[in-house]
JSON list of C-alpha atoms in Angstrom, two decimals:
[
{"chain": "A", "resi": 744, "resn": "UNK", "atom": "CA", "xyz": [33.24, -21.59, 75.48]},
{"chain": "A", "resi": 745, "resn": "UNK", "atom": "CA", "xyz": [30.47, -22.55, 77.88]},
{"chain": "A", "resi": 746, "resn": "UNK", "atom": "CA", "xyz": [32.83, -22.30, 80.86]},
{"chain": "A", "resi": 747, "resn": "UNK", "atom": "CA", "xyz": [33.72, -18.73, 79.82]},
{"chain": "A", "resi": 748, "resn": "UNK", "atom": "CA", "xyz": [30.02, -17.89, 79.67]},
{"chain": "A", "resi": 749, "resn": "UNK", "atom": "CA", "xyz": [29.46, -19.41, 83.12]},
{"chain": "A", "resi": 750, "resn": "UNK", "atom": "CA", "xyz": [32.35, -17.48, 84.67]},
{"chain": "A", "resi": 751, "resn": "UNK", "atom": "CA", "xyz": [31.23, -14.23, 83.04]},
{"chain": "A", "resi": 752, "resn": "UNK", "atom": "CA", "xyz": [27.72, -14.78, 84.42]},
{"chain": "A", "resi": 753, "resn": "UNK", "atom": "CA", "xyz": [29.15, -15.42, 87.89]},
{"chain": "A", "resi": 754, "resn": "UNK", "atom": "CA", "xyz": [30.93, -12.04, 87.87]},
{"chain": "A", "resi": 755, "resn": "UNK", "atom": "CA", "xyz": [27.75, -10.04, 87.22]},
{"chain": "A", "resi": 756, "resn": "UNK", "atom": "CA", "xyz": [25.56, -8.42, 89.85]},
{"chain": "A", "resi": 757, "resn": "UNK", "atom": "CA", "xyz": [22.84, -10.88, 90.87]},
{"chain": "A", "resi": 758, "resn": "UNK", "atom": "CA", "xyz": [20.38, -8.01, 91.41]},
{"chain": "A", "resi": 759, "resn": "UNK", "atom": "CA", "xyz": [19.59, -7.97, 87.68]},
{"chain": "A", "resi": 760, "resn": "UNK", "atom": "CA", "xyz": [17.18, -10.59, 86.30]},
{"chain": "A", "resi": 761, "resn": "UNK", "atom": "CA", "xyz": [18.81, -13.71, 84.88]},
{"chain": "A", "resi": 762, "resn": "UNK", "atom": "CA", "xyz": [17.98, -12.96, 81.20]},
{"chain": "A", "resi": 763, "resn": "UNK", "atom": "CA", "xyz": [19.69, -9.57, 81.46]},
{"chain": "A", "resi": 764, "resn": "UNK", "atom": "CA", "xyz": [22.79, -11.12, 82.96]},
{"chain": "A", "resi": 765, "resn": "UNK", "atom": "CA", "xyz": [22.86, -13.84, 80.30]},
{"chain": "A", "resi": 766, "resn": "UNK", "atom": "CA", "xyz": [22.69, -11.12, 77.65]},
{"chain": "A", "resi": 767, "resn": "UNK", "atom": "CA", "xyz": [25.56, -9.19, 79.23]},
{"chain": "A", "resi": 768, "resn": "UNK", "atom": "CA", "xyz": [27.59, -12.39, 79.59]},
{"chain": "A", "resi": 769, "resn": "UNK", "atom": "CA", "xyz": [27.13, -13.16, 75.89]},
{"chain": "A", "resi": 770, "resn": "UNK", "atom": "CA", "xyz": [28.29, -9.65, 74.97]},
{"chain": "A", "resi": 771, "resn": "UNK", "atom": "CA", "xyz": [31.34, -10.10, 77.21]},
{"chain": "A", "resi": 772, "resn": "UNK", "atom": "CA", "xyz": [32.30, -13.57, 75.96]},
{"chain": "A", "resi": 773, "resn": "UNK", "atom": "CA", "xyz": [31.82, -12.69, 72.28]},
{"chain": "A", "resi": 774, "resn": "UNK", "atom": "CA", "xyz": [33.61, -9.31, 72.59]},
{"chain": "A", "resi": 775, "resn": "UNK", "atom": "CA", "xyz": [30.53, -7.61, 71.17]},
{"chain": "A", "resi": 776, "resn": "UNK", "atom": "CA", "xyz": [29.50, -3.96, 71.53]},
{"chain": "A", "resi": 777, "resn": "UNK", "atom": "CA", "xyz": [25.77, -4.61, 72.01]},
{"chain": "A", "resi": 778, "resn": "UNK", "atom": "CA", "xyz": [23.49, -7.60, 72.40]},
{"chain": "A", "resi": 779, "resn": "UNK", "atom": "CA", "xyz": [19.83, -8.52, 72.75]},
{"chain": "A", "resi": 780, "resn": "UNK", "atom": "CA", "xyz": [17.66, -11.60, 73.27]},
{"chain": "A", "resi": 781, "resn": "UNK", "atom": "CA", "xyz": [14.08, -11.98, 72.09]},
{"chain": "A", "resi": 782, "resn": "UNK", "atom": "CA", "xyz": [11.70, -14.90, 72.57]},
{"chain": "A", "resi": 783, "resn": "UNK", "atom": "CA", "xyz": [9.04, -16.16, 70.17]},
{"chain": "A", "resi": 784, "resn": "UNK", "atom": "CA", "xyz": [8.82, -18.48, 67.19]},
{"chain": "A", "resi": 785, "resn": "UNK", "atom": "CA", "xyz": [7.11, -16.06, 64.80]},
{"chain": "A", "resi": 786, "resn": "UNK", "atom": "CA", "xyz": [7.39, -12.33, 64.16]},
{"chain": "A", "resi": 787, "resn": "UNK", "atom": "CA", "xyz": [3.91, -11.83, 65.62]},
{"chain": "A", "resi": 788, "resn": "UNK", "atom": "CA", "xyz": [4.90, -13.55, 68.88]},
{"chain": "A", "resi": 789, "resn": "UNK", "atom": "CA", "xyz": [8.33, -11.92, 69.16]},
{"chain": "A", "resi": 790, "resn": "UNK", "atom": "CA", "xyz": [9.00, -10.29, 72.54]},
{"chain": "A", "resi": 791, "resn": "UNK", "atom": "CA", "xyz": [12.18, -8.47, 73.52]},
{"chain": "A", "resi": 792, "resn": "UNK", "atom": "CA", "xyz": [13.41, -10.18, 76.66]},
{"chain": "A", "resi": 793, "resn": "UNK", "atom": "CA", "xyz": [16.54, -8.15, 77.36]},
{"chain": "A", "resi": 794, "resn": "UNK", "atom": "CA", "xyz": [19.11, -5.84, 75.81]},
{"chain": "A", "resi": 795, "resn": "UNK", "atom": "CA", "xyz": [22.60, -4.93, 76.95]},
{"chain": "A", "resi": 796, "resn": "UNK", "atom": "CA", "xyz": [22.29, -1.24, 76.04]},
{"chain": "A", "resi": 797, "resn": "UNK", "atom": "CA", "xyz": [19.83, 1.45, 75.06]},
{"chain": "A", "resi": 798, "resn": "UNK", "atom": "CA", "xyz": [20.98, 1.17, 71.45]},
{"chain": "A", "resi": 799, "resn": "UNK", "atom": "CA", "xyz": [20.43, -2.61, 71.37]},
{"chain": "A", "resi": 800, "resn": "UNK", "atom": "CA", "xyz": [16.91, -2.14, 72.74]},
{"chain": "A", "resi": 801, "resn": "UNK", "atom": "CA", "xyz": [16.15, 0.57, 70.17]},
{"chain": "A", "resi": 802, "resn": "UNK", "atom": "CA", "xyz": [17.51, -1.62, 67.36]},
{"chain": "A", "resi": 803, "resn": "UNK", "atom": "CA", "xyz": [15.11, -4.40, 68.37]},
{"chain": "A", "resi": 804, "resn": "UNK", "atom": "CA", "xyz": [12.11, -2.15, 68.97]},
{"chain": "A", "resi": 805, "resn": "UNK", "atom": "CA", "xyz": [12.58, -0.36, 65.65]},
{"chain": "A", "resi": 806, "resn": "UNK", "atom": "CA", "xyz": [12.38, -3.68, 63.80]},
{"chain": "A", "resi": 807, "resn": "UNK", "atom": "CA", "xyz": [8.89, -4.08, 65.24]},
{"chain": "A", "resi": 808, "resn": "UNK", "atom": "CA", "xyz": [7.96, -0.58, 64.13]},
{"chain": "A", "resi": 809, "resn": "UNK", "atom": "CA", "xyz": [9.13, -0.84, 60.51]},
{"chain": "A", "resi": 810, "resn": "UNK", "atom": "CA", "xyz": [8.53, -4.62, 60.20]},
{"chain": "A", "resi": 811, "resn": "UNK", "atom": "CA", "xyz": [11.97, -5.39, 58.80]},
{"chain": "A", "resi": 812, "resn": "UNK", "atom": "CA", "xyz": [15.38, -6.32, 60.17]},
{"chain": "A", "resi": 813, "resn": "UNK", "atom": "CA", "xyz": [17.70, -9.24, 60.90]},
{"chain": "A", "resi": 814, "resn": "UNK", "atom": "CA", "xyz": [15.78, -10.58, 63.88]},
{"chain": "A", "resi": 815, "resn": "UNK", "atom": "CA", "xyz": [12.55, -10.82, 61.90]},
{"chain": "A", "resi": 816, "resn": "UNK", "atom": "CA", "xyz": [14.38, -12.54, 59.04]},
{"chain": "A", "resi": 817, "resn": "UNK", "atom": "CA", "xyz": [15.70, -15.17, 61.44]},
{"chain": "A", "resi": 818, "resn": "UNK", "atom": "CA", "xyz": [12.19, -15.94, 62.63]},
{"chain": "A", "resi": 819, "resn": "UNK", "atom": "CA", "xyz": [10.90, -16.28, 59.06]},
{"chain": "A", "resi": 820, "resn": "UNK", "atom": "CA", "xyz": [13.81, -18.38, 57.77]},
{"chain": "A", "resi": 821, "resn": "UNK", "atom": "CA", "xyz": [15.03, -20.23, 60.86]},
{"chain": "A", "resi": 822, "resn": "UNK", "atom": "CA", "xyz": [18.62, -19.44, 59.83]},
{"chain": "A", "resi": 823, "resn": "UNK", "atom": "CA", "xyz": [21.31, -17.07, 61.07]},
{"chain": "A", "resi": 824, "resn": "UNK", "atom": "CA", "xyz": [21.40, -13.63, 59.42]},
{"chain": "A", "resi": 825, "resn": "UNK", "atom": "CA", "xyz": [24.62, -11.61, 59.13]},
{"chain": "A", "resi": 826, "resn": "UNK", "atom": "CA", "xyz": [25.16, -8.06, 57.94]},
{"chain": "A", "resi": 827, "resn": "UNK", "atom": "CA", "xyz": [28.84, -7.36, 57.31]},
{"chain": "A", "resi": 828, "resn": "UNK", "atom": "CA", "xyz": [28.69, -3.55, 57.61]},
{"chain": "A", "resi": 829, "resn": "UNK", "atom": "CA", "xyz": [26.46, -0.52, 57.55]},
{"chain": "A", "resi": 830, "resn": "UNK", "atom": "CA", "xyz": [26.27, -0.45, 53.75]},
{"chain": "A", "resi": 831, "resn": "UNK", "atom": "CA", "xyz": [24.85, -3.97, 53.68]},
{"chain": "A", "resi": 832, "resn": "UNK", "atom": "CA", "xyz": [22.48, -3.16, 56.53]},
{"chain": "A", "resi": 833, "resn": "UNK", "atom": "CA", "xyz": [21.21, -0.11, 54.61]},
{"chain": "A", "resi": 834, "resn": "UNK", "atom": "CA", "xyz": [20.78, -2.11, 51.40]},
{"chain": "A", "resi": 835, "resn": "UNK", "atom": "CA", "xyz": [18.86, -4.95, 53.08]},
{"chain": "A", "resi": 836, "resn": "UNK", "atom": "CA", "xyz": [16.78, -2.97, 55.59]},
{"chain": "A", "resi": 837, "resn": "UNK", "atom": "CA", "xyz": [16.56, 0.68, 54.49]},
{"chain": "A", "resi": 838, "resn": "UNK", "atom": "CA", "xyz": [13.48, 1.32, 56.62]},
{"chain": "A", "resi": 839, "resn": "UNK", "atom": "CA", "xyz": [15.26, 0.10, 59.74]},
{"chain": "A", "resi": 840, "resn": "UNK", "atom": "CA", "xyz": [18.35, 2.21, 59.13]},
{"chain": "A", "resi": 841, "resn": "UNK", "atom": "CA", "xyz": [16.27, 5.26, 58.27]},
{"chain": "A", "resi": 842, "resn": "UNK", "atom": "CA", "xyz": [14.25, 4.98, 61.45]},
{"chain": "A", "resi": 843, "resn": "UNK", "atom": "CA", "xyz": [17.33, 4.41, 63.59]},
{"chain": "A", "resi": 844, "resn": "UNK", "atom": "CA", "xyz": [19.55, 7.13, 62.13]},
{"chain": "A", "resi": 845, "resn": "UNK", "atom": "CA", "xyz": [23.20, 6.18, 61.71]},
{"chain": "A", "resi": 846, "resn": "UNK", "atom": "CA", "xyz": [25.21, 9.26, 62.59]},
{"chain": "A", "resi": 847, "resn": "UNK", "atom": "CA", "xyz": [25.46, 8.77, 66.32]},
{"chain": "A", "resi": 848, "resn": "UNK", "atom": "CA", "xyz": [26.18, 5.04, 66.38]},
{"chain": "A", "resi": 849, "resn": "UNK", "atom": "CA", "xyz": [28.77, 4.60, 63.65]},
{"chain": "A", "resi": 850, "resn": "UNK", "atom": "CA", "xyz": [26.75, 1.85, 61.99]},
{"chain": "A", "resi": 851, "resn": "UNK", "atom": "CA", "xyz": [29.11, 1.84, 59.02]},
{"chain": "A", "resi": 852, "resn": "UNK", "atom": "CA", "xyz": [31.62, -0.15, 61.10]},
{"chain": "A", "resi": 853, "resn": "UNK", "atom": "CA", "xyz": [29.18, -2.49, 62.84]},
{"chain": "A", "resi": 854, "resn": "UNK", "atom": "CA", "xyz": [28.74, -6.17, 62.00]},
{"chain": "A", "resi": 855, "resn": "UNK", "atom": "CA", "xyz": [25.36, -7.57, 63.05]},
{"chain": "A", "resi": 856, "resn": "UNK", "atom": "CA", "xyz": [24.79, -11.26, 63.78]},
{"chain": "A", "resi": 857, "resn": "UNK", "atom": "CA", "xyz": [21.21, -12.41, 64.45]},
{"chain": "A", "resi": 858, "resn": "UNK", "atom": "CA", "xyz": [21.09, -16.07, 65.42]},
{"chain": "A", "resi": 859, "resn": "UNK", "atom": "CA", "xyz": [18.24, -18.50, 66.03]},
{"chain": "A", "resi": 860, "resn": "UNK", "atom": "CA", "xyz": [18.12, -19.95, 69.54]},
{"chain": "A", "resi": 861, "resn": "UNK", "atom": "CA", "xyz": [17.13, -23.56, 69.00]},
{"chain": "A", "resi": 862, "resn": "UNK", "atom": "CA", "xyz": [17.79, -25.92, 71.90]},
{"chain": "A", "resi": 863, "resn": "UNK", "atom": "CA", "xyz": [16.66, -29.45, 71.03]},
{"chain": "A", "resi": 864, "resn": "UNK", "atom": "CA", "xyz": [16.42, -28.21, 67.40]},
{"chain": "A", "resi": 865, "resn": "UNK", "atom": "CA", "xyz": [13.31, -26.13, 68.19]},
{"chain": "A", "resi": 866, "resn": "UNK", "atom": "CA", "xyz": [13.36, -22.38, 67.52]},
{"chain": "A", "resi": 867, "resn": "UNK", "atom": "CA", "xyz": [12.53, -20.43, 70.68]},
{"chain": "A", "resi": 868, "resn": "UNK", "atom": "CA", "xyz": [13.85, -16.96, 69.86]},
{"chain": "A", "resi": 869, "resn": "UNK", "atom": "CA", "xyz": [16.71, -14.85, 68.52]},
{"chain": "A", "resi": 870, "resn": "UNK", "atom": "CA", "xyz": [20.03, -13.68, 69.96]},
{"chain": "A", "resi": 871, "resn": "UNK", "atom": "CA", "xyz": [21.52, -10.61, 68.27]},
{"chain": "A", "resi": 872, "resn": "UNK", "atom": "CA", "xyz": [25.04, -9.25, 68.77]},
{"chain": "A", "resi": 873, "resn": "UNK", "atom": "CA", "xyz": [26.71, -6.18, 67.28]},
{"chain": "A", "resi": 874, "resn": "UNK", "atom": "CA", "xyz": [30.49, -6.21, 66.73]},
{"chain": "A", "resi": 875, "resn": "UNK", "atom": "CA", "xyz": [32.70, -3.29, 65.78]},
{"chain": "A", "resi": 876, "resn": "UNK", "atom": "CA", "xyz": [34.92, -4.06, 62.81]},
{"chain": "A", "resi": 877, "resn": "UNK", "atom": "CA", "xyz": [38.61, -3.95, 63.72]},
{"chain": "A", "resi": 878, "resn": "UNK", "atom": "CA", "xyz": [41.61, -4.96, 61.58]},
{"chain": "A", "resi": 879, "resn": "UNK", "atom": "CA", "xyz": [43.42, -6.08, 64.73]},
{"chain": "A", "resi": 880, "resn": "UNK", "atom": "CA", "xyz": [40.62, -8.39, 65.89]},
{"chain": "A", "resi": 881, "resn": "UNK", "atom": "CA", "xyz": [39.55, -11.34, 63.74]},
{"chain": "A", "resi": 882, "resn": "UNK", "atom": "CA", "xyz": [35.78, -11.79, 63.41]},
{"chain": "A", "resi": 883, "resn": "UNK", "atom": "CA", "xyz": [34.17, -14.02, 65.98]},
{"chain": "A", "resi": 884, "resn": "UNK", "atom": "CA", "xyz": [33.62, -17.57, 64.70]},
{"chain": "A", "resi": 885, "resn": "UNK", "atom": "CA", "xyz": [29.96, -17.82, 63.59]},
{"chain": "A", "resi": 886, "resn": "UNK", "atom": "CA", "xyz": [29.79, -21.40, 64.86]},
{"chain": "A", "resi": 887, "resn": "UNK", "atom": "CA", "xyz": [30.78, -20.18, 68.33]},
{"chain": "A", "resi": 888, "resn": "UNK", "atom": "CA", "xyz": [28.06, -17.54, 68.19]},
{"chain": "A", "resi": 889, "resn": "UNK", "atom": "CA", "xyz": [25.50, -20.15, 67.18]},
{"chain": "A", "resi": 890, "resn": "UNK", "atom": "CA", "xyz": [26.63, -22.38, 70.04]},
{"chain": "A", "resi": 891, "resn": "UNK", "atom": "CA", "xyz": [26.16, -19.49, 72.48]},
{"chain": "A", "resi": 892, "resn": "UNK", "atom": "CA", "xyz": [22.71, -18.73, 71.08]},
{"chain": "A", "resi": 893, "resn": "UNK", "atom": "CA", "xyz": [21.58, -22.34, 71.46]},
{"chain": "A", "resi": 894, "resn": "UNK", "atom": "CA", "xyz": [23.07, -22.64, 74.95]},
{"chain": "A", "resi": 895, "resn": "UNK", "atom": "CA", "xyz": [21.38, -19.43, 76.08]},
{"chain": "A", "resi": 896, "resn": "UNK", "atom": "CA", "xyz": [18.10, -20.69, 74.64]},
{"chain": "A", "resi": 897, "resn": "UNK", "atom": "CA", "xyz": [18.48, -23.89, 76.64]},
{"chain": "A", "resi": 898, "resn": "UNK", "atom": "CA", "xyz": [19.25, -21.91, 79.80]},
{"chain": "A", "resi": 899, "resn": "UNK", "atom": "CA", "xyz": [16.16, -19.75, 79.36]},
{"chain": "A", "resi": 900, "resn": "UNK", "atom": "CA", "xyz": [13.51, -22.27, 78.34]},
{"chain": "A", "resi": 901, "resn": "UNK", "atom": "CA", "xyz": [14.71, -25.28, 80.31]},
{"chain": "A", "resi": 902, "resn": "UNK", "atom": "CA", "xyz": [14.58, -29.00, 79.65]},
{"chain": "A", "resi": 903, "resn": "UNK", "atom": "CA", "xyz": [12.19, -29.79, 76.80]},
{"chain": "A", "resi": 904, "resn": "UNK", "atom": "CA", "xyz": [12.49, -33.58, 77.18]},
{"chain": "A", "resi": 905, "resn": "UNK", "atom": "CA", "xyz": [10.52, -34.13, 80.37]},
{"chain": "A", "resi": 906, "resn": "UNK", "atom": "CA", "xyz": [8.82, -37.52, 80.70]},
{"chain": "A", "resi": 907, "resn": "UNK", "atom": "CA", "xyz": [5.63, -38.54, 82.42]},
{"chain": "A", "resi": 908, "resn": "UNK", "atom": "CA", "xyz": [6.76, -41.24, 84.90]},
{"chain": "A", "resi": 909, "resn": "UNK", "atom": "CA", "xyz": [5.88, -39.60, 88.27]},
{"chain": "A", "resi": 910, "resn": "UNK", "atom": "CA", "xyz": [8.30, -41.64, 90.42]},
{"chain": "A", "resi": 911, "resn": "UNK", "atom": "CA", "xyz": [11.20, -41.01, 88.07]},
{"chain": "A", "resi": 912, "resn": "UNK", "atom": "CA", "xyz": [10.24, -37.37, 87.70]},
{"chain": "A", "resi": 913, "resn": "UNK", "atom": "CA", "xyz": [10.42, -36.73, 91.45]},
{"chain": "A", "resi": 914, "resn": "UNK", "atom": "CA", "xyz": [13.72, -38.61, 91.72]},
{"chain": "A", "resi": 915, "resn": "UNK", "atom": "CA", "xyz": [15.22, -36.48, 88.97]},
{"chain": "A", "resi": 916, "resn": "UNK", "atom": "CA", "xyz": [13.86, -33.28, 90.51]},
{"chain": "A", "resi": 917, "resn": "UNK", "atom": "CA", "xyz": [15.63, -34.16, 93.76]},
{"chain": "A", "resi": 918, "resn": "UNK", "atom": "CA", "xyz": [18.84, -34.83, 91.86]},
{"chain": "A", "resi": 919, "resn": "UNK", "atom": "CA", "xyz": [18.57, -31.56, 89.95]},
{"chain": "A", "resi": 920, "resn": "UNK", "atom": "CA", "xyz": [17.84, -29.65, 93.16]},
{"chain": "A", "resi": 921, "resn": "UNK", "atom": "CA", "xyz": [20.91, -31.14, 94.85]},
{"chain": "A", "resi": 922, "resn": "UNK", "atom": "CA", "xyz": [23.14, -30.38, 91.87]},
{"chain": "A", "resi": 923, "resn": "UNK", "atom": "CA", "xyz": [21.78, -26.83, 91.69]},
{"chain": "A", "resi": 924, "resn": "UNK", "atom": "CA", "xyz": [22.78, -26.32, 95.32]},
{"chain": "A", "resi": 925, "resn": "UNK", "atom": "CA", "xyz": [26.29, -27.57, 94.58]},
{"chain": "A", "resi": 926, "resn": "UNK", "atom": "CA", "xyz": [26.67, -25.16, 91.66]},
{"chain": "A", "resi": 927, "resn": "UNK", "atom": "CA", "xyz": [25.45, -22.33, 93.91]},
{"chain": "A", "resi": 928, "resn": "UNK", "atom": "CA", "xyz": [28.39, -23.11, 96.20]},
{"chain": "A", "resi": 929, "resn": "UNK", "atom": "CA", "xyz": [30.90, -23.65, 93.39]},
{"chain": "A", "resi": 930, "resn": "UNK", "atom": "CA", "xyz": [30.23, -20.37, 91.59]},
{"chain": "A", "resi": 931, "resn": "UNK", "atom": "CA", "xyz": [28.59, -18.20, 94.27]},
{"chain": "A", "resi": 932, "resn": "UNK", "atom": "CA", "xyz": [25.47, -17.88, 92.10]},
{"chain": "A", "resi": 933, "resn": "UNK", "atom": "CA", "xyz": [21.82, -17.67, 93.00]},
{"chain": "A", "resi": 934, "resn": "UNK", "atom": "CA", "xyz": [19.67, -20.79, 92.49]},
{"chain": "A", "resi": 935, "resn": "UNK", "atom": "CA", "xyz": [18.07, -19.53, 89.26]},
{"chain": "A", "resi": 936, "resn": "UNK", "atom": "CA", "xyz": [21.47, -18.79, 87.74]},
{"chain": "A", "resi": 937, "resn": "UNK", "atom": "CA", "xyz": [22.87, -22.14, 88.87]},
{"chain": "A", "resi": 938, "resn": "UNK", "atom": "CA", "xyz": [19.95, -23.98, 87.26]},
{"chain": "A", "resi": 939, "resn": "UNK", "atom": "CA", "xyz": [20.46, -22.01, 84.04]},
{"chain": "A", "resi": 940, "resn": "UNK", "atom": "CA", "xyz": [24.12, -23.06, 84.04]},
{"chain": "A", "resi": 941, "resn": "UNK", "atom": "CA", "xyz": [23.11, -26.72, 84.39]},
{"chain": "A", "resi": 942, "resn": "UNK", "atom": "CA", "xyz": [20.58, -26.41, 81.56]},
{"chain": "A", "resi": 943, "resn": "UNK", "atom": "CA", "xyz": [23.09, -24.76, 79.22]},
{"chain": "A", "resi": 944, "resn": "UNK", "atom": "CA", "xyz": [25.71, -27.39, 80.01]},
{"chain": "A", "resi": 945, "resn": "UNK", "atom": "CA", "xyz": [23.22, -30.19, 79.40]},
{"chain": "A", "resi": 946, "resn": "UNK", "atom": "CA", "xyz": [22.52, -28.70, 75.98]},
{"chain": "A", "resi": 947, "resn": "UNK", "atom": "CA", "xyz": [26.23, -28.35, 75.19]},
{"chain": "A", "resi": 948, "resn": "UNK", "atom": "CA", "xyz": [26.89, -31.98, 76.10]},
{"chain": "A", "resi": 949, "resn": "UNK", "atom": "CA", "xyz": [23.74, -33.27, 74.36]},
{"chain": "A", "resi": 950, "resn": "UNK", "atom": "CA", "xyz": [22.54, -35.02, 77.51]},
{"chain": "A", "resi": 951, "resn": "UNK", "atom": "CA", "xyz": [19.59, -34.56, 79.85]},
{"chain": "A", "resi": 952, "resn": "UNK", "atom": "CA", "xyz": [19.50, -32.12, 82.74]},
{"chain": "A", "resi": 953, "resn": "UNK", "atom": "CA", "xyz": [19.22, -35.11, 85.07]},
{"chain": "A", "resi": 954, "resn": "UNK", "atom": "CA", "xyz": [22.44, -36.62, 83.69]},
{"chain": "A", "resi": 955, "resn": "UNK", "atom": "CA", "xyz": [24.38, -33.37, 84.09]},
{"chain": "A", "resi": 956, "resn": "UNK", "atom": "CA", "xyz": [23.05, -33.16, 87.65]},
{"chain": "A", "resi": 957, "resn": "UNK", "atom": "CA", "xyz": [24.27, -36.70, 88.32]},
{"chain": "A", "resi": 958, "resn": "UNK", "atom": "CA", "xyz": [27.76, -35.76, 87.10]},
{"chain": "A", "resi": 959, "resn": "UNK", "atom": "CA", "xyz": [27.86, -32.73, 89.39]},
{"chain": "A", "resi": 960, "resn": "UNK", "atom": "CA", "xyz": [26.73, -34.78, 92.40]},
{"chain": "A", "resi": 961, "resn": "UNK", "atom": "CA", "xyz": [29.29, -37.50, 91.57]},
{"chain": "A", "resi": 962, "resn": "UNK", "atom": "CA", "xyz": [31.95, -34.75, 91.30]},
{"chain": "A", "resi": 963, "resn": "UNK", "atom": "CA", "xyz": [32.68, -35.71, 87.72]},
{"chain": "A", "resi": 964, "resn": "UNK", "atom": "CA", "xyz": [31.90, -32.10, 86.80]},
{"chain": "A", "resi": 965, "resn": "UNK", "atom": "CA", "xyz": [33.07, -29.04, 88.73]},
{"chain": "A", "resi": 966, "resn": "UNK", "atom": "CA", "xyz": [32.44, -25.59, 87.24]},
{"chain": "A", "resi": 967, "resn": "UNK", "atom": "CA", "xyz": [35.16, -23.97, 89.34]},
{"chain": "A", "resi": 968, "resn": "UNK", "atom": "CA", "xyz": [37.93, -25.93, 87.66]},
{"chain": "A", "resi": 969, "resn": "UNK", "atom": "CA", "xyz": [36.32, -27.06, 84.42]},
{"chain": "A", "resi": 970, "resn": "UNK", "atom": "CA", "xyz": [36.72, -30.70, 85.49]},
{"chain": "A", "resi": 971, "resn": "UNK", "atom": "CA", "xyz": [34.64, -32.77, 83.11]},
{"chain": "A", "resi": 972, "resn": "UNK", "atom": "CA", "xyz": [34.18, -29.86, 80.69]},
{"chain": "A", "resi": 973, "resn": "UNK", "atom": "CA", "xyz": [34.28, -31.11, 77.12]},
{"chain": "A", "resi": 974, "resn": "UNK", "atom": "CA", "xyz": [35.44, -28.57, 74.58]},
{"chain": "A", "resi": 975, "resn": "UNK", "atom": "CA", "xyz": [34.46, -25.38, 76.40]}
]
């Protein structure tokens, strides 16, 4: 799963900011119609970071206006929120649907997943994806969506386990810098994207950024081939 996200990210135009490309990569990998990422741990702090489409941006902004919606529920509960179709969305958030208007977007056939991004078990924001219902396409596994949300959160906010030993810190920074350069070459990414890939992979493997960097430098992990990829 993570390798698919990495390769999708590598195919996108590097002119766009990293958060926007991460959002588009999530939409691609999850076969969604729309997607958005917001940061913040409370509704009052919530800030829309990026959206894959005008509709996704309007969906997020309207939640702020009417003070209801799946993203706000995630921030209040800390749990994923799913709306199976337009009827459920209307029942749960009538103010949101009324402000959006449903005729032009076919909301009756849209499944909305709003997921907490919680790298290192700490809530940092919400990832929302909109899927069109289709009898020929089984619904995306919610556990895969949650994995993507957590990995994207890790890529955006970085390593939250930094220590305070200066000599070790500088040694690890050098290692991370070297590994970032190797990922730049492997995937033809910019440095910021390459570092985000390392962070997301560290989250997925439940190890530190320094350890993932060591594996890249030791050629135990190669993102071109998936060598060393566990369960992507």
